[in-house]
XYZ file of N, CA and C in Angstrom:
702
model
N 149.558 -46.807 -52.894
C 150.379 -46.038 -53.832
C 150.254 -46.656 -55.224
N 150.099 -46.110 -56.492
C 149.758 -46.204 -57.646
C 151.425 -46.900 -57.893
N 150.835 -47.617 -59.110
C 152.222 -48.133 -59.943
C 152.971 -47.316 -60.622
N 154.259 -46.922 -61.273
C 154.251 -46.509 -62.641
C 153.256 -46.743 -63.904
N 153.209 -45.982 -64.283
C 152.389 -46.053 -65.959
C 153.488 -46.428 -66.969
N 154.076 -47.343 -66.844
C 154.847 -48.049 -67.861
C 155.091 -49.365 -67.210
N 155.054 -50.505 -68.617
C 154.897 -51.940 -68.301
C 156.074 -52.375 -69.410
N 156.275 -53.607 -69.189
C 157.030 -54.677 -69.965
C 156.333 -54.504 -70.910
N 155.575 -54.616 -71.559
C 154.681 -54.455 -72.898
C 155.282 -53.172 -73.320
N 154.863 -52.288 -72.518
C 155.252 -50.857 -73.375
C 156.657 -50.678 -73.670
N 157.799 -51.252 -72.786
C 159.165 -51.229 -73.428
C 158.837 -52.032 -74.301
N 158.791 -53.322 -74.208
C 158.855 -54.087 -75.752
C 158.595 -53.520 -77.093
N 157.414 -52.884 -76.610
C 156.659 -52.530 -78.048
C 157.068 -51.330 -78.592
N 157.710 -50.309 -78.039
C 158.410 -49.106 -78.382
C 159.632 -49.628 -79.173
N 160.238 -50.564 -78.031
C 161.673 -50.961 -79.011
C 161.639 -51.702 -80.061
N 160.691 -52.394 -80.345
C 160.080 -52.943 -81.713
C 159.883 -52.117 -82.828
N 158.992 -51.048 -82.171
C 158.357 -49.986 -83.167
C 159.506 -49.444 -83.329
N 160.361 -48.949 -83.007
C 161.887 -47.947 -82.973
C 162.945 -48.798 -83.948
N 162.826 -50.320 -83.625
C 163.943 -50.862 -84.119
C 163.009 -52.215 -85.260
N 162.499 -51.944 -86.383
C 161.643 -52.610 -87.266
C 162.579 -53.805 -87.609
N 163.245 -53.278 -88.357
C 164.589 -54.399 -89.084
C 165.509 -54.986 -88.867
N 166.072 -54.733 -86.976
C 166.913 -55.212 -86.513
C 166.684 -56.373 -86.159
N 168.418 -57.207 -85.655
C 167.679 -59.005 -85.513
C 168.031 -58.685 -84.089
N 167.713 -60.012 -83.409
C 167.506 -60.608 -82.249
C 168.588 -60.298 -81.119
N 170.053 -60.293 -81.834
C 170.901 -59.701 -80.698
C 171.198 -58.357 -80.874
N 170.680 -57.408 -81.715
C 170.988 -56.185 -81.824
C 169.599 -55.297 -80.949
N 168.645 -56.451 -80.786
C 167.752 -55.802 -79.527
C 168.029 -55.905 -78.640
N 168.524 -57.300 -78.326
C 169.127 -57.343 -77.052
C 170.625 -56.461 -76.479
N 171.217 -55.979 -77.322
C 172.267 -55.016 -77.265
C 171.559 -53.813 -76.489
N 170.369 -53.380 -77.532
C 169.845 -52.077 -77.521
C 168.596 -52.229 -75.719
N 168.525 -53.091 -76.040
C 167.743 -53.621 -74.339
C 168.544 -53.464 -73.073
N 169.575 -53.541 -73.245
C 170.511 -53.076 -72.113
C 171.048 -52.004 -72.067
N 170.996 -51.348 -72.928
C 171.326 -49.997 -73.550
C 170.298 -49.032 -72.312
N 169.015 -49.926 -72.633
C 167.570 -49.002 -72.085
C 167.457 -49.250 -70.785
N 168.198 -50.488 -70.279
C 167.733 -51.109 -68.719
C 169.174 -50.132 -68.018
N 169.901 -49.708 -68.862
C 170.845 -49.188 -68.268
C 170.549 -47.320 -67.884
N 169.704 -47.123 -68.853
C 169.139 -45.854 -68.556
C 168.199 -45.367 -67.711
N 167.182 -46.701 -67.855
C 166.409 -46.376 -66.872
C 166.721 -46.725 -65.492
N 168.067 -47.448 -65.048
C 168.552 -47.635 -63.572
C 169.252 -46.085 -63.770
N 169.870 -45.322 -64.296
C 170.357 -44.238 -64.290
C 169.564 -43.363 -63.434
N 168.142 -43.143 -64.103
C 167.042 -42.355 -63.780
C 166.798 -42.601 -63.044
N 166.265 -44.068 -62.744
C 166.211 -45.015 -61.208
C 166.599 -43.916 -59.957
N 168.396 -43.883 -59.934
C 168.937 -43.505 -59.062
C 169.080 -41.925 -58.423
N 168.850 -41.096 -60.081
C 168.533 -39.288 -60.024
C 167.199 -39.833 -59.675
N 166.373 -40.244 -59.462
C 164.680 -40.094 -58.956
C 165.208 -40.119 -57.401
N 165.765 -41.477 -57.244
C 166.207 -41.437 -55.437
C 167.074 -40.290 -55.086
N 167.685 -39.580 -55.753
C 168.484 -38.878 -54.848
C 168.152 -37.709 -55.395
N 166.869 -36.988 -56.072
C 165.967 -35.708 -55.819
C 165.324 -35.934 -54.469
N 164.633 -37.235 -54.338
C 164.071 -37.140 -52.946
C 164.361 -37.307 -51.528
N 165.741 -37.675 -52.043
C 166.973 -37.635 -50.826
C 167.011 -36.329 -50.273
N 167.434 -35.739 -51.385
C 168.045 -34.083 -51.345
C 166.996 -33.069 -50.956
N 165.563 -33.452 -51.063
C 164.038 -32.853 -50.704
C 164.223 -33.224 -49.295
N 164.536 -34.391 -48.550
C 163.975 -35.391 -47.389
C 165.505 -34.259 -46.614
N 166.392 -34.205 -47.077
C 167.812 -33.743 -46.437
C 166.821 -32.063 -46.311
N 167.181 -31.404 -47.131
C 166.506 -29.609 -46.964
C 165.221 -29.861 -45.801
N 164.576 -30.840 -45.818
C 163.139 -30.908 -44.587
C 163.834 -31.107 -43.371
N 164.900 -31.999 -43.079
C 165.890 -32.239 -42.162
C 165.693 -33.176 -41.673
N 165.155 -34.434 -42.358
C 165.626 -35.722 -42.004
C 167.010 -36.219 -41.925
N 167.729 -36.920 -41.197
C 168.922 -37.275 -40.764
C 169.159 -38.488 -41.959
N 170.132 -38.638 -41.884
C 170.812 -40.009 -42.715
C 170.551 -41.259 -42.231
N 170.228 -41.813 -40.885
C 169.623 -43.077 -40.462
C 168.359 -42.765 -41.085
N 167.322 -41.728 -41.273
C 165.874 -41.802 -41.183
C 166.017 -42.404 -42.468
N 166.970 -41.700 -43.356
C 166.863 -41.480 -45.053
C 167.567 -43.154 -45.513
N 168.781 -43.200 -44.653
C 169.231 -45.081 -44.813
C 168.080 -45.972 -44.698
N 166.988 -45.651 -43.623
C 165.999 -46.582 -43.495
C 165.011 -46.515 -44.385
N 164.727 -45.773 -45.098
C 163.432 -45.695 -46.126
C 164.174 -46.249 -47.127
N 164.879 -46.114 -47.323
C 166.122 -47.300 -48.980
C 165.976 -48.223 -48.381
N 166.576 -48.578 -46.822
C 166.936 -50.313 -46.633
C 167.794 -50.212 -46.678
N 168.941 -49.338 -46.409
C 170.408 -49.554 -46.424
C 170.977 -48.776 -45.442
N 171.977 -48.964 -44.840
C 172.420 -48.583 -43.523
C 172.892 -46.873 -43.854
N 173.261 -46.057 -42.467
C 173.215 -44.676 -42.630
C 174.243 -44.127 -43.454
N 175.586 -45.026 -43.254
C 176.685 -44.850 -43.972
C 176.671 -45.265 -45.918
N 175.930 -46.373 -46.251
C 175.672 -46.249 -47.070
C 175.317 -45.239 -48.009
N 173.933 -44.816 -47.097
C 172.895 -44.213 -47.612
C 173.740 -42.565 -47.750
N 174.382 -42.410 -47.183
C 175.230 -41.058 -47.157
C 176.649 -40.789 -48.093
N 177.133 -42.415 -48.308
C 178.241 -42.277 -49.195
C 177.280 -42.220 -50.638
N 176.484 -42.904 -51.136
C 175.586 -42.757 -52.285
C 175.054 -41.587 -52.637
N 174.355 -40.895 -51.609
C 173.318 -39.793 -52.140
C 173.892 -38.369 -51.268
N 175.526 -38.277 -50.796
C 175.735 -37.151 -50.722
C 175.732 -36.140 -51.738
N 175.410 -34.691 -51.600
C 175.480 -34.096 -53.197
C 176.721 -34.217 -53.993
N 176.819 -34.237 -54.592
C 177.832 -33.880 -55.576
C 178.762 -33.299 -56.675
N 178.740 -33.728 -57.387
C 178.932 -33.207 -58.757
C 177.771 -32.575 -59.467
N 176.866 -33.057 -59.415
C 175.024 -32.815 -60.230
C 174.436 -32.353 -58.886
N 174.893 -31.536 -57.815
C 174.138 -30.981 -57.154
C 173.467 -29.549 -57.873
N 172.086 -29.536 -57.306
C 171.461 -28.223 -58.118
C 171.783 -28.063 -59.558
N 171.919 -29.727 -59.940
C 171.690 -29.780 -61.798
C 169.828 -29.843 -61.432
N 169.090 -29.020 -63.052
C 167.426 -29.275 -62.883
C 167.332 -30.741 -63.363
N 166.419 -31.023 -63.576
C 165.746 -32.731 -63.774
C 166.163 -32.997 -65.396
N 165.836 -31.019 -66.460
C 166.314 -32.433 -67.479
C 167.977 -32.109 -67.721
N 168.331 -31.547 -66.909
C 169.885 -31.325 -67.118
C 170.476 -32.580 -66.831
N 170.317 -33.037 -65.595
C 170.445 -34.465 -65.474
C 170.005 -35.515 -66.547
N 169.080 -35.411 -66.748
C 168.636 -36.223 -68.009
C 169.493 -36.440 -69.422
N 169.781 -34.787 -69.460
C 170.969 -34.799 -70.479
C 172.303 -35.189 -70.279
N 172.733 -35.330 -68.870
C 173.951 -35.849 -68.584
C 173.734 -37.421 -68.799
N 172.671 -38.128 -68.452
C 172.361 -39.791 -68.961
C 172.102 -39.890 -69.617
N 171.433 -39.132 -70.659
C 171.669 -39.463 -72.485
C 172.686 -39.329 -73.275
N 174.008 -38.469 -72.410
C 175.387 -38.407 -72.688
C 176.130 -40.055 -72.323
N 175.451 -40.540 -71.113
C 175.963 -41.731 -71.138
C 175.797 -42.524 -72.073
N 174.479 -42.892 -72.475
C 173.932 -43.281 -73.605
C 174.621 -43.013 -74.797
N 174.975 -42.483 -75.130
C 175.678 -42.242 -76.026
C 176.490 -42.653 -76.495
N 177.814 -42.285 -75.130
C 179.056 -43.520 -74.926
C 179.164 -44.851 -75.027
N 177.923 -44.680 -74.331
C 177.766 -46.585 -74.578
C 177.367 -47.037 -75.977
N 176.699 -46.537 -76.964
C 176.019 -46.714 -77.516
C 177.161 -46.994 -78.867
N 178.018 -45.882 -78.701
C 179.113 -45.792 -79.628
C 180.553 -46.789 -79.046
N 180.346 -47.536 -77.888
C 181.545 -48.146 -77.407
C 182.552 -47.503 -76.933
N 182.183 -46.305 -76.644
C 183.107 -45.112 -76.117
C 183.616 -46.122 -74.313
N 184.927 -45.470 -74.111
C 184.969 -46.194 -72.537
C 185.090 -44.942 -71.851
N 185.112 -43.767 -72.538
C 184.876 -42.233 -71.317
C 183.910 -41.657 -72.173
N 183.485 -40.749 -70.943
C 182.303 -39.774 -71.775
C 182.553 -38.764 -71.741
N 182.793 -38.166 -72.982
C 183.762 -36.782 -73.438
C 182.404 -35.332 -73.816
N 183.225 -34.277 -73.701
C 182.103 -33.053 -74.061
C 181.268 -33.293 -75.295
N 181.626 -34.231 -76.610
C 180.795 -34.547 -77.285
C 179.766 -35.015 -77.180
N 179.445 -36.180 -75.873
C 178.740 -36.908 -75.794
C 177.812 -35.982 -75.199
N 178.220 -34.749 -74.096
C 177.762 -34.239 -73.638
C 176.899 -33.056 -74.381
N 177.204 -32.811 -75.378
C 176.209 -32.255 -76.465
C 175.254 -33.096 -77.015
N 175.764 -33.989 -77.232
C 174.702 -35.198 -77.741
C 173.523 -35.441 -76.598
N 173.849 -35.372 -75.545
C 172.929 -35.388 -74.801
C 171.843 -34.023 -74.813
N 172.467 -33.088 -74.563
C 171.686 -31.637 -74.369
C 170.428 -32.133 -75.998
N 171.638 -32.180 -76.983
C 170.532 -32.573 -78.061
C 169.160 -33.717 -77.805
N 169.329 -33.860 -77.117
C 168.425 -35.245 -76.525
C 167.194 -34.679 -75.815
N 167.468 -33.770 -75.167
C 166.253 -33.209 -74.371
C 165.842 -31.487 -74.878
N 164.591 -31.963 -75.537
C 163.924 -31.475 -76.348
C 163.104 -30.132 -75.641
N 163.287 -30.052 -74.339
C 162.533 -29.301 -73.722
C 163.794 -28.144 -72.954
N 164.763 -28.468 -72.887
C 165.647 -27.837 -72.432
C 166.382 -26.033 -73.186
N 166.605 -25.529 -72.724
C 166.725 -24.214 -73.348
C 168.172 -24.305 -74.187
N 169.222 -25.320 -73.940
C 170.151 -25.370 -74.246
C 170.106 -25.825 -75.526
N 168.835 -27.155 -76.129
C 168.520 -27.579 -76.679
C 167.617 -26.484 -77.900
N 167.130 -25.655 -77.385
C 166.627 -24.082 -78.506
C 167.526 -23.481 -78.604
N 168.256 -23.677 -77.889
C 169.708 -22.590 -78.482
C 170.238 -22.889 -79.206
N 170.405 -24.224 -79.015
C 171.812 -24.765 -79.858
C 171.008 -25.322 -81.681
N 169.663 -25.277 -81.663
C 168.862 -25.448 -82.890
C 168.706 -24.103 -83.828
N 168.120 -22.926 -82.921
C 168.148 -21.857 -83.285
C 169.601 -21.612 -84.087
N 170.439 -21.382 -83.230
C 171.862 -21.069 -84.107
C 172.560 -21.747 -85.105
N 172.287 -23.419 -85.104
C 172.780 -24.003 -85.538
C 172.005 -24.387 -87.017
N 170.867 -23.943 -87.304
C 169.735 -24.122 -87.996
C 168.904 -25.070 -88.245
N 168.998 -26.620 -87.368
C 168.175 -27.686 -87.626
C 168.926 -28.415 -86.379
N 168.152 -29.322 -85.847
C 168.682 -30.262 -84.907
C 169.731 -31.035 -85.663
N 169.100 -31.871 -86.697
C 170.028 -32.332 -87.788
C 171.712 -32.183 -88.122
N 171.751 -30.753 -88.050
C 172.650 -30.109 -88.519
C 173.817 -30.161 -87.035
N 173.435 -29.689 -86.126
C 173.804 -29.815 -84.935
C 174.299 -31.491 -84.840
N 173.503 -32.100 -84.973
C 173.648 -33.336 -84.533
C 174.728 -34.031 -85.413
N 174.832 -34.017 -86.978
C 175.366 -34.270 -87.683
C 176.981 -33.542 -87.451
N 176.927 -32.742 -87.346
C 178.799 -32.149 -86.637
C 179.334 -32.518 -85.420
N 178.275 -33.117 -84.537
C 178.509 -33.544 -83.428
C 178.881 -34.755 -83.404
N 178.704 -35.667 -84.607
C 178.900 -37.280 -85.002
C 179.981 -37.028 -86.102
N 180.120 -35.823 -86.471
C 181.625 -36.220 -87.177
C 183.099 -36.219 -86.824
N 182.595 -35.385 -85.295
C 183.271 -35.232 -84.400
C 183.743 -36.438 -83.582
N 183.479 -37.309 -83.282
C 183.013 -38.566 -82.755
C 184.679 -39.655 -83.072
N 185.048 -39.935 -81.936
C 185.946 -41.190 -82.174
C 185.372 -42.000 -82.687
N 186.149 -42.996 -83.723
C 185.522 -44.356 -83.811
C 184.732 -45.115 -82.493
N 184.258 -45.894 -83.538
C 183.449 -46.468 -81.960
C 183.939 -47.863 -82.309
N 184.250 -48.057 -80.494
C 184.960 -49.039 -80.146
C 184.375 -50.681 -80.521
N 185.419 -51.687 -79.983
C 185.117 -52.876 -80.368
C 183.955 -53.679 -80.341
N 183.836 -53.559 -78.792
C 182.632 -54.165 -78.186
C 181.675 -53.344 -76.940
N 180.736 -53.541 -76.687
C 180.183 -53.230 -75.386
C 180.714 -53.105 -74.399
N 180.565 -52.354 -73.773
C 181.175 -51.744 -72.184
C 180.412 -52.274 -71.396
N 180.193 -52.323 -69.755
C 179.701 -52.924 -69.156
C 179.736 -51.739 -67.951
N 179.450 -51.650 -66.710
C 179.401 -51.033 -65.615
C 179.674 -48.900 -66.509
N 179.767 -49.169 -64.984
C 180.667 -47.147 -64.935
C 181.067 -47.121 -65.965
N 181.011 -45.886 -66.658
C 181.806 -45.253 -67.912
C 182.235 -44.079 -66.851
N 183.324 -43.633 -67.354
C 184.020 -42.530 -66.242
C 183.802 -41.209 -67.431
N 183.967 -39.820 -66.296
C 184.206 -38.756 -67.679
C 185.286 -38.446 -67.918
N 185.226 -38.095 -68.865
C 187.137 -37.515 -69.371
C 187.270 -36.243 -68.584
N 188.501 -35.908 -68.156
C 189.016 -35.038 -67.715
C 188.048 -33.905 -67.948
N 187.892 -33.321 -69.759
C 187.253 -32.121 -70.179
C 186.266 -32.300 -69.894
N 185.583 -33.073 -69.677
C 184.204 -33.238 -68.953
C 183.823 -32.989 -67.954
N 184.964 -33.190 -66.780
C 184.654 -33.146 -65.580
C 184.455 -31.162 -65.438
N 186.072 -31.122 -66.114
C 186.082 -29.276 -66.528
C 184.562 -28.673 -66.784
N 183.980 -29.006 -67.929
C 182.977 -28.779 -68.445
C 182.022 -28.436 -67.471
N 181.489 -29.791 -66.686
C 180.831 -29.547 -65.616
C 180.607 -28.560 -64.447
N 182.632 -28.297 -63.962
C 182.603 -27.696 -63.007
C 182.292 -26.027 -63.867
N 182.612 -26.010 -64.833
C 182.207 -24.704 -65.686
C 180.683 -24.164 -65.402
N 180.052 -25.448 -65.766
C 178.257 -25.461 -65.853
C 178.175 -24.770 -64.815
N 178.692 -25.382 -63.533
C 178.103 -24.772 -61.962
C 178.608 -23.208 -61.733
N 179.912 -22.587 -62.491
C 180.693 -21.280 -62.503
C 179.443 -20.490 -63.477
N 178.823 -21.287 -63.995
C 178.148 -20.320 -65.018
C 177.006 -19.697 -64.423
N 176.829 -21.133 -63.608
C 175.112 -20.613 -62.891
C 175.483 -19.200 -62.021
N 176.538 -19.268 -61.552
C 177.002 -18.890 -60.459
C 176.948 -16.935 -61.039
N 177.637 -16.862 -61.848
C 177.952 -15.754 -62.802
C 176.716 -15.110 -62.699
N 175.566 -16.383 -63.366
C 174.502 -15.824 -63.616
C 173.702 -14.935 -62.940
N 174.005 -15.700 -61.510
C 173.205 -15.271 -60.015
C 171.318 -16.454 -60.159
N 172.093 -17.446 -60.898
C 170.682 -18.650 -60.633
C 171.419 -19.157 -59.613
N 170.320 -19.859 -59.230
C 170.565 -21.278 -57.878
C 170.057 -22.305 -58.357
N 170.278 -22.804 -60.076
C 170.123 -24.222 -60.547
C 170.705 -24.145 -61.354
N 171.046 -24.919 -61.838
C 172.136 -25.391 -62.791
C 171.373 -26.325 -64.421
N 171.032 -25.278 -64.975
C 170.031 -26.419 -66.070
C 171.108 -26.110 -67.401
N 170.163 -26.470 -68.397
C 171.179 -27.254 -69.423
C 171.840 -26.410 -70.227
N 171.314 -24.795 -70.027
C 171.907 -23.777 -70.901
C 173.520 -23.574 -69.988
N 173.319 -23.658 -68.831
C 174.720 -23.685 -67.988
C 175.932 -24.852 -68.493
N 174.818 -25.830 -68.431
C 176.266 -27.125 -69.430
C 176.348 -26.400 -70.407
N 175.554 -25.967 -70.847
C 176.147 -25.288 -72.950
C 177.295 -24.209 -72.661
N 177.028 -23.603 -71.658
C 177.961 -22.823 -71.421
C 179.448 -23.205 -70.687
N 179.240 -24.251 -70.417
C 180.649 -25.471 -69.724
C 181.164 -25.354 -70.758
N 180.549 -25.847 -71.495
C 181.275 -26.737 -72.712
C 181.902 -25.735 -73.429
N 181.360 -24.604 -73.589
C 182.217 -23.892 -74.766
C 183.463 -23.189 -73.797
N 183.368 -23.227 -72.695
C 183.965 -22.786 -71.458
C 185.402 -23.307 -71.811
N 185.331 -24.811 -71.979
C 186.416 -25.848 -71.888
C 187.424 -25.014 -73.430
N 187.862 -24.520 -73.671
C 187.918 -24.157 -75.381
C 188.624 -25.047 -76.214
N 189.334 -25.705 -75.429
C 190.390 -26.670 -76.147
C 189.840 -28.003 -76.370
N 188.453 -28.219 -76.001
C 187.644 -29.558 -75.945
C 186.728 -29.527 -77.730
N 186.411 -30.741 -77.914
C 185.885 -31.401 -78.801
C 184.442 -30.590 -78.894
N 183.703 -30.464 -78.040
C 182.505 -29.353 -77.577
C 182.561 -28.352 -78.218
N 183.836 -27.567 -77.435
C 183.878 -26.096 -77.738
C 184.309 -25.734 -79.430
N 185.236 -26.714 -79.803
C 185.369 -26.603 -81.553
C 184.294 -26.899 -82.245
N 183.402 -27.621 -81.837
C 182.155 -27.638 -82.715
C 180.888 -26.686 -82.268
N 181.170 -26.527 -80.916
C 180.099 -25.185 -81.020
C 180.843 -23.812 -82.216
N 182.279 -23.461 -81.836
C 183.258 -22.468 -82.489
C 182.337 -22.934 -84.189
N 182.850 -23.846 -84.848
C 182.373 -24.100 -85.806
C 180.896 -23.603 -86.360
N 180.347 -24.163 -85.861
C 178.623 -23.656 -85.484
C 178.212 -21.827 -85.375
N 179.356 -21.214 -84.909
C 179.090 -19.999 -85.427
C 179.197 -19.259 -84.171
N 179.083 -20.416 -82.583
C 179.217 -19.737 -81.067
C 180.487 -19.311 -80.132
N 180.065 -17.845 -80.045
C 181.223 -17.548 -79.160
C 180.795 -17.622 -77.645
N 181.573 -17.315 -76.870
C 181.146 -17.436 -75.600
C 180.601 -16.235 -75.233
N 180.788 -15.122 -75.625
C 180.502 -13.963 -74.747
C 179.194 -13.598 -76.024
N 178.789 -14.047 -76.861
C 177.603 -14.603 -77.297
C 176.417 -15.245 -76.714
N 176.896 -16.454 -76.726
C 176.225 -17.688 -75.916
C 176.057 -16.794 -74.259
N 176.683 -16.630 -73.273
C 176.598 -16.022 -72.158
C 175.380 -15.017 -71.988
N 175.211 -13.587 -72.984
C 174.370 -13.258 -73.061
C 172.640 -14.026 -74.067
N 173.150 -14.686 -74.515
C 172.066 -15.365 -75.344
C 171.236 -15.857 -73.842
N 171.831 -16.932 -72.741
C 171.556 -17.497 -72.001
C 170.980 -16.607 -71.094
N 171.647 -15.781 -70.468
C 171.356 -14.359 -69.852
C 169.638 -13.895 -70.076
N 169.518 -13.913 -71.709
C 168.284 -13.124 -72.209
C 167.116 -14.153 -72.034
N 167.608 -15.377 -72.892
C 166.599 -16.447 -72.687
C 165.856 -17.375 -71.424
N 166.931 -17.361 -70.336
C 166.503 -17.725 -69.185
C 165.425 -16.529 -68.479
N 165.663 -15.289 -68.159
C 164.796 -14.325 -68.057
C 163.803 -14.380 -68.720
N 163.478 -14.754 -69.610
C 161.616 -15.041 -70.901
C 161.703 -16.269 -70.324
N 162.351 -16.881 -70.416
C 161.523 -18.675 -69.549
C 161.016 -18.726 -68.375
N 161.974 -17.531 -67.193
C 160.880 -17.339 -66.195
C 159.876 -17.167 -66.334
N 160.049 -15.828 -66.903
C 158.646 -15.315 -67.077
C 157.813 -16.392 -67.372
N 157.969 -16.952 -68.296
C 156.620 -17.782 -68.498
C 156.206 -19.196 -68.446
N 157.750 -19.143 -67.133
C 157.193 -20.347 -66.117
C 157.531 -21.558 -66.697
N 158.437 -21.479 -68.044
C 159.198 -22.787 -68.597
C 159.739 -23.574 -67.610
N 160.036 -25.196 -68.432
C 161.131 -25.942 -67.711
C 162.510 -25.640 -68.250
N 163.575 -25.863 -67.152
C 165.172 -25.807 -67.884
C 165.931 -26.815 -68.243
């Protein structure tokens, strides 16, 4: 079996190239920042192929034994959940929402962050939507950071939990797919959480931005139908 195509060299040298002028403990800040993301991904990589190995109908001892961890383990960890039938970069955007939190010293991760994330993944439809309307990533991004609690004292460490409206948000995402009549849950469905929530930090800055829901709903509606078609990712 082949390695990954990424080495210690290539993190180093990205975060170098990314971070020119910073000193010595503000890499190392930003280094855990990255070791924390990529155990994130780490764990959505194991439990897509959990959830592949479960639909084939491998049992939970078969699936405990290929981790190395007993059946009960392996079943309290990678039962579905919350991010069941989220797509790959929807997930992605939910851990660049973490990122975020952390990044800003946040100790919950609120619907803001959760835009901040969608903004993050560049390939996502939620991510053309929310550029298209908003007229520049920039622009988007910039209301989304003025929005923003102070950021806290120091570094966080472990779990960041979500805020309440978040969790809302989420369970919205999955009501949306649902509406839709999809059977995945990608990132135009969080866009549609979020403005879902109305009383959240999200939904006033999408409102701001110019989005209504029964807007956005059909926007999503139209645009997911042309991405089939032509075989996009969500």
């Amino acid at each position: 079996m082949s390695p990954l195509d990424i080495s210690l060299a290539d993190l180093i040298a990205r975060l170098d190239e990314e971070l020119p002028d910073a000193g010595e403990l503000a890499r190392v800040s930003e280094a855990r920042l990255r070791a924390q993301t990529l155990s994130d991904l780490g764990d959505q990589l194991i439990d897509h192929y959990v959830s592949k190995a479960k639909q084939n109908g491998a049992s939970w001892t078969e699936i405990g034994d290929a981790i190395g961890v007993s059946k009960q383990a392996a079943q309290q960890r990678h039962t579905p959940a919350a991010f069941e039938r989220f797509t790959n970069l929807n997930r992605h955007g939910v851990v660049l929402a973490q990122e975020a939190a952390r990044t800003h010293r946040h100790d919950s991760i609120g619907t803001e962050h959760l835009l901040l994330g969608l903004l993050g993944e560049p390939r996502g439809l939620a991510y053309e939507i929310l550029v298209a309307k908003g007229g520049s990533e920039q622009r988007v991004r910039d209301a989304v950071q003025e929005a923003l609690p102070p950021a806290g004292e120091k570094a966080l460490r472990g779990h960041i939990p979500f805020r309440e409206e978040s969790k809302e948000a989420i369970g919205q995402a999955r009501r949306a797919s649902a509406d839709l009549g999809h059977d995945w849950v990608g990132t135009e469905h969080t866009l549609l959480g979020l403005i879902r929530v109305t009383d959240s930090p999200a939904a006033r800055i999408l409102g701001d931005l110019g989005f209504t829901p029964e807007e956005l709903h059909e926007t999503v509606r139209t645009e997911t139908a042309r991405r089939l078609a032509a075989g996009a990712d969500r």
